[in-house]
PDB file of C-alpha atoms and ligand atoms in Angstrom:
ATOM      1  CA  MET Z  19      -2.432  10.856   1.165  1.00 98.00           C
ATOM      2  CA  LEU Z  20       0.220  13.193   2.559  1.00 99.00           C
ATOM      3  CA  ALA Z  21       3.984  12.756   2.395  1.00 99.00           C
ATOM      4  CA  ILE Z  22       6.036  13.927   5.358  1.00 99.00           C
ATOM      5  CA  GLY Z  23       9.764  14.068   5.923  1.00 99.00           C
ATOM      6  CA  SER Z  24      12.420  15.819   7.951  1.00 99.00           C
ATOM      7  CA  ASP Z  25      16.070  15.774   8.883  1.00 99.00           C
ATOM      8  CA  HIS Z  26      17.248  15.305  12.489  1.00 98.00           C
ATOM      9  CA  GLY Z  27      16.513  18.977  13.254  1.00 98.00           C
ATOM     10  CA  GLY Z  28      12.867  18.448  12.349  1.00 98.00           C
ATOM     11  CA  PHE Z  29      12.452  14.945  13.738  1.00 98.00           C
ATOM     12  CA  ALA Z  30      10.652  15.859  16.985  1.00 98.00           C
ATOM     13  CA  LEU Z  31       8.285  18.263  15.240  1.00 99.00           C
ATOM     14  CA  LYS Z  32       7.572  15.639  12.580  1.00 99.00           C
ATOM     15  CA  GLN Z  33       6.513  13.210  15.308  1.00 98.00           C
ATOM     16  CA  ALA Z  34       4.139  15.827  16.753  1.00 98.00           C
ATOM     17  CA  ILE Z  35       2.669  16.659  13.347  1.00 98.00           C
ATOM     18  CA  MET Z  36       2.143  12.990  12.498  1.00 99.00           C
ATOM     19  CA  LYS Z  37       0.260  12.565  15.784  1.00 98.00           C
ATOM     20  CA  HIS Z  38      -1.903  15.551  14.847  1.00 98.00           C
ATOM     21  CA  LEU Z  39      -2.569  14.133  11.359  1.00 98.00           C
ATOM     22  CA  GLU Z  40      -3.637  10.847  12.968  1.00 98.00           C
ATOM     23  CA  GLU Z  41      -6.008  12.720  15.294  1.00 98.00           C
ATOM     24  CA  ARG Z  42      -7.506  14.391  12.210  1.00 98.00           C
ATOM     25  CA  GLY Z  43      -7.847  11.024  10.482  1.00 98.00           C
ATOM     26  CA  LEU Z  44      -5.521  12.064   7.649  1.00 98.00           C
ATOM     27  CA  ALA Z  45      -3.427   9.367   5.971  1.00 98.00           C
ATOM     28  CA  TYR Z  46       0.274  10.000   5.513  1.00 99.00           C
ATOM     29  CA  LYS Z  47       3.512   8.264   4.612  1.00 99.00           C
ATOM     30  CA  ASP Z  48       6.630   9.028   6.635  1.00 99.00           C
ATOM     31  CA  TYR Z  49       9.701   9.328   4.402  1.00 99.00           C
ATOM     32  CA  GLY Z  50      12.068   9.698   7.389  1.00 98.00           C
ATOM     33  CA  THR Z  51      14.331  10.478   9.026  1.00 98.00           C
ATOM     34  CA  TYR Z  52      13.483   7.995  11.746  1.00 98.00           C
ATOM     35  CA  SER Z  53      15.723   9.176  14.592  1.00 98.00           C
ATOM     36  CA  GLU Z  54      17.546  12.246  15.888  1.00 98.00           C
ATOM     37  CA  ALA Z  55      20.860  10.998  14.477  1.00 98.00           C
ATOM     38  CA  SER Z  56      22.510  13.600  12.273  1.00 98.00           C
ATOM     39  CA  CYS Z  57      21.564  13.245   8.599  1.00 98.00           C
ATOM     40  CA  ASP Z  58      21.313  15.269   5.384  1.00 99.00           C
ATOM     41  CA  TYR Z  59      18.127  17.286   4.749  1.00 98.00           C
ATOM     42  CA  PRO Z  60      18.350  16.990   0.912  1.00 98.00           C
ATOM     43  CA  ASP Z  61      17.706  13.234   1.140  1.00 98.00           C
ATOM     44  CA  PHE Z  62      14.327  13.780   2.797  1.00 99.00           C
ATOM     45  CA  GLY Z  63      13.293  16.903   0.906  1.00 99.00           C
ATOM     46  CA  ARG Z  64      13.960  15.032  -2.302  1.00 98.00           C
ATOM     47  CA  ALA Z  65      11.998  11.919  -1.272  1.00 98.00           C
ATOM     48  CA  VAL Z  66       8.903  13.913  -0.290  1.00 99.00           C
ATOM     49  CA  ALA Z  67       9.109  16.157  -3.357  1.00 98.00           C
ATOM     50  CA  GLN Z  68       9.412  13.198  -5.699  1.00 98.00           C
ATOM     51  CA  ALA Z  69       6.396  11.518  -4.067  1.00 98.00           C
ATOM     52  CA  VAL Z  70       4.304  14.658  -4.568  1.00 98.00           C
ATOM     53  CA  ALA Z  71       5.560  15.252  -8.115  1.00 98.00           C
ATOM     54  CA  ALA Z  72       4.744  11.626  -9.000  1.00 98.00           C
ATOM     55  CA  GLY Z  73       1.194  12.007  -7.669  1.00 98.00           C
ATOM     56  CA  GLU Z  74       1.742   9.486  -4.884  1.00 98.00           C
ATOM     57  CA  ALA Z  75       0.856  12.194  -2.360  1.00 98.00           C
ATOM     58  CA  GLU Z  76      -1.453  15.172  -2.751  1.00 98.00           C
ATOM     59  CA  PHE Z  77       0.609  17.368  -0.436  1.00 99.00           C
ATOM     60  CA  GLY Z  78       3.931  17.181   1.348  1.00 99.00           C
ATOM     61  CA  ILE Z  79       5.188  18.483   4.677  1.00 99.00           C
ATOM     62  CA  ILE Z  80       8.949  18.886   5.087  1.00 99.00           C
ATOM     63  CA  ILE Z  81      10.846  20.030   8.139  1.00 99.00           C
ATOM     64  CA  CYS Z  82      14.441  20.881   8.959  1.00 98.00           C
ATOM     65  CA  GLY Z  83      15.970  23.222  11.524  1.00 98.00           C
ATOM     66  CA  THR Z  84      15.182  26.377   9.611  1.00 98.00           C
ATOM     67  CA  GLY Z  85      13.000  24.923   6.856  1.00 99.00           C
ATOM     68  CA  ILE Z  86      15.303  26.635   4.378  1.00 99.00           C
ATOM     69  CA  GLY Z  87      17.602  23.859   3.201  1.00 98.00           C
ATOM     70  CA  ILE Z  88      14.819  21.332   2.801  1.00 99.00           C
ATOM     71  CA  SER Z  89      12.573  23.802   0.913  1.00 99.00           C
ATOM     72  CA  ILE Z  90      15.415  24.785  -1.429  1.00 98.00           C
ATOM     73  CA  THR Z  91      15.855  21.084  -2.149  1.00 98.00           C
ATOM     74  CA  ALA Z  92      12.176  20.366  -2.782  1.00 98.00           C
ATOM     75  CA  ASN Z  93      11.843  23.322  -5.125  1.00 98.00           C
ATOM     76  CA  LYS Z  94      14.466  21.795  -7.441  1.00 97.00           C
ATOM     77  CA  VAL Z  95      11.995  19.039  -8.372  1.00 97.00           C
ATOM     78  CA  PRO Z  96       9.838  20.008 -11.400  1.00 96.00           C
ATOM     79  CA  GLY Z  97       6.193  20.560 -10.470  1.00 97.00           C
ATOM     80  CA  ILE Z  98       6.955  21.300  -6.828  1.00 98.00           C
ATOM     81  CA  ARG Z  99       5.956  24.559  -5.213  1.00 98.00           C
ATOM     82  CA  ALA Z 100       7.290  24.303  -1.669  1.00 99.00           C
ATOM     83  CA  ALA Z 101       6.488  27.192   0.657  1.00 99.00           C
ATOM     84  CA  LEU Z 102       8.393  27.873   3.861  1.00 99.00           C
ATOM     85  CA  CYS Z 103       5.827  29.267   6.296  1.00 99.00           C
ATOM     86  CA  GLY Z 104       6.251  30.653   9.790  1.00 98.00           C
ATOM     87  CA  ASP Z 105       2.742  32.070  10.138  1.00 99.00           C
ATOM     88  CA  CYS Z 106      -0.841  31.176   9.222  1.00 99.00           C
ATOM     89  CA  PHE Z 107      -1.313  34.158   6.882  1.00 99.00           C
ATOM     90  CA  SER Z 108       1.489  32.888   4.652  1.00 99.00           C
ATOM     91  CA  ALA Z 109       0.156  29.325   4.781  1.00 99.00           C
ATOM     92  CA  GLU Z 110      -3.273  30.483   3.639  1.00 99.00           C
ATOM     93  CA  ALA Z 111      -1.911  32.804   0.957  1.00 99.00           C
ATOM     94  CA  THR Z 112       0.470  30.266  -0.518  1.00 99.00           C
ATOM     95  CA  ARG Z 113      -2.315  27.735  -0.978  1.00 99.00           C
ATOM     96  CA  SER Z 114      -4.754  30.320  -2.319  1.00 98.00           C
ATOM     97  CA  HIS Z 115      -2.304  32.184  -4.584  1.00 98.00           C
ATOM     98  CA  ASN Z 116       0.587  29.816  -5.361  1.00 98.00           C
ATOM     99  CA  ASP Z 117      -1.234  26.466  -5.160  1.00 98.00           C
ATOM    100  CA  ALA Z 118       1.742  25.347  -3.056  1.00 99.00           C
ATOM    101  CA  ASN Z 119       1.933  21.569  -2.874  1.00 99.00           C
ATOM    102  CA  ILE Z 120       4.532  21.286  -0.122  1.00 99.00           C
ATOM    103  CA  LEU Z 121       4.635  23.057   3.231  1.00 99.00           C
ATOM    104  CA  ALA Z 122       8.092  23.584   4.731  1.00 99.00           C
ATOM    105  CA  LEU Z 123       8.572  24.324   8.418  1.00 99.00           C
ATOM    106  CA  GLY Z 124      11.560  25.346  10.516  1.00 99.00           C
ATOM    107  CA  ALA Z 125      11.500  23.350  13.731  1.00 98.00           C
ATOM    108  CA  ARG Z 126      14.004  25.684  15.378  1.00 98.00           C
ATOM    109  CA  VAL Z 127      11.925  28.708  14.340  1.00 98.00           C
ATOM    110  CA  VAL Z 128       8.298  27.896  15.148  1.00 98.00           C
ATOM    111  CA  GLY Z 129       6.926  26.160  18.230  1.00 98.00           C
ATOM    112  CA  GLU Z 130       4.826  23.028  18.029  1.00 98.00           C
ATOM    113  CA  GLY Z 131       1.524  24.804  18.693  1.00 98.00           C
ATOM    114  CA  LEU Z 132       2.015  27.304  15.882  1.00 99.00           C
ATOM    115  CA  ALA Z 133       3.371  24.647  13.536  1.00 99.00           C
ATOM    116  CA  VAL Z 134       0.225  22.548  13.939  1.00 99.00           C
ATOM    117  CA  LYS Z 135      -1.985  25.579  13.204  1.00 99.00           C
ATOM    118  CA  ILE Z 136       0.116  26.343  10.117  1.00 99.00           C
ATOM    119  CA  VAL Z 137      -0.333  22.728   8.960  1.00 99.00           C
ATOM    120  CA  ASP Z 138      -4.104  22.921   9.436  1.00 99.00           C
ATOM    121  CA  THR Z 139      -4.323  26.247   7.619  1.00 99.00           C
ATOM    122  CA  PHE Z 140      -2.259  24.932   4.723  1.00 99.00           C
ATOM    123  CA  LEU Z 141      -4.263  21.707   4.364  1.00 99.00           C
ATOM    124  CA  ASP Z 142      -7.656  23.385   4.758  1.00 98.00           C
ATOM    125  CA  THR Z 143      -7.159  26.233   2.278  1.00 99.00           C
ATOM    126  CA  PRO Z 144      -8.099  25.560  -1.357  1.00 98.00           C
ATOM    127  CA  PHE Z 145      -6.407  27.109  -4.385  1.00 98.00           C
ATOM    128  CA  SER Z 146      -8.361  30.176  -5.506  1.00 98.00           C
ATOM    129  CA  ASN Z 147      -8.368  29.106  -9.174  1.00 98.00           C
ATOM    130  CA  ASP Z 148      -8.203  32.797 -10.081  1.00 98.00           C
ATOM    131  CA  GLU Z 149      -7.022  33.391 -13.630  1.00 98.00           C
ATOM    132  CA  ARG Z 150      -4.169  35.647 -12.546  1.00 98.00           C
ATOM    133  CA  HIS Z 151      -2.822  33.057 -10.138  1.00 98.00           C
ATOM    134  CA  ILE Z 152      -3.057  30.293 -12.746  1.00 98.00           C
ATOM    135  CA  ARG Z 153      -1.168  32.535 -15.183  1.00 98.00           C
ATOM    136  CA  ARG Z 154       1.603  33.195 -12.659  1.00 98.00           C
ATOM    137  CA  ILE Z 155       1.979  29.518 -11.751  1.00 98.00           C
ATOM    138  CA  LYS Z 156       2.260  28.677 -15.477  1.00 97.00           C
ATOM    139  CA  LYS Z 157       5.089  31.198 -15.688  1.00 96.00           C
ATOM    140  CA  ILE Z 158       6.897  29.352 -12.873  1.00 95.00           C
ATOM    141  CA  GLU Z 159       6.439  26.051 -14.708  1.00 92.00           C
ATOM    142  CA  GLY Z 160       7.712  27.714 -17.910  1.00 92.00           C
ATOM    143  CA  LEU Z 161      11.121  28.093 -16.265  1.00 88.00           C
ATOM    144  CA  TYR Z 162      11.714  24.367 -16.800  1.00 81.00           C
ATOM    145  CA  ARG Z 163      10.955  24.719 -20.518  1.00 83.00           C
ATOM    146  CA  ASN Z 164      12.777  28.053 -20.831  1.00 80.00           C
ATOM    147  CA  ASP Z 165       9.652  29.688 -22.316  1.00 75.00           C
TER     148      ASP Z 165
HETATM  149  C1  LIG K  26      20.974  20.960  10.485  1.00 79.89           C
HETATM  150  O1  LIG K  26      21.866  21.317  11.486  1.00 79.89           O
HETATM  151  C2  LIG K  26      20.430  22.199   9.785  1.00 79.89           C
HETATM  152  O2  LIG K  26      21.433  22.767   8.995  1.00 79.89           O
HETATM  153  C3  LIG K  26      19.228  21.862   8.954  1.00 79.89           C
HETATM  154  O3  LIG K  26      18.247  21.303   9.754  1.00 79.89           O
HETATM  155  C4  LIG K  26      18.548  23.018   8.250  1.00 79.89           C
HETATM  156  O4  LIG K  26      18.287  24.077   9.111  1.00 79.89           O
HETATM  157  C5  LIG K  26      19.176  23.452   6.990  1.00 79.89           C
HETATM  158  O5  LIG K  26      18.682  24.342   6.279  1.00 79.89           O
END
């Protein structure tokens, strides 16, 4: 199960990505927004991040105009590693190295064709499980415990 959400700036791209997920046969839950009416990106970044952190979704996809505000929001939720990607190299590396669990996209930055390829790359790349990457991720998690 995937969790997907956007603000109004990401609404159209979210619709396109959901169509692509359906074509791939991937299940998802849409956390909104549900129209192009102006809204606040933290509401949707938070909802998707909390679904992923709670284990209700394996991965999340979040979209706003730049991808910045919504990724900043998601990264405030403990256990979330949200990566803003504008290219496939970053999408592959953040799954392999950072075990990112949320992909953030900027709908006003990347076109639909590239965004869909970034989504596929992100979803199809496994975490490397390399010791050094596990160690670094544990150091990120240690920030919440101040250790
Ligand atoms: C909305 O106008 C815009 O600020 C938002 O989509 C996003 O880019 C914020 O980071």
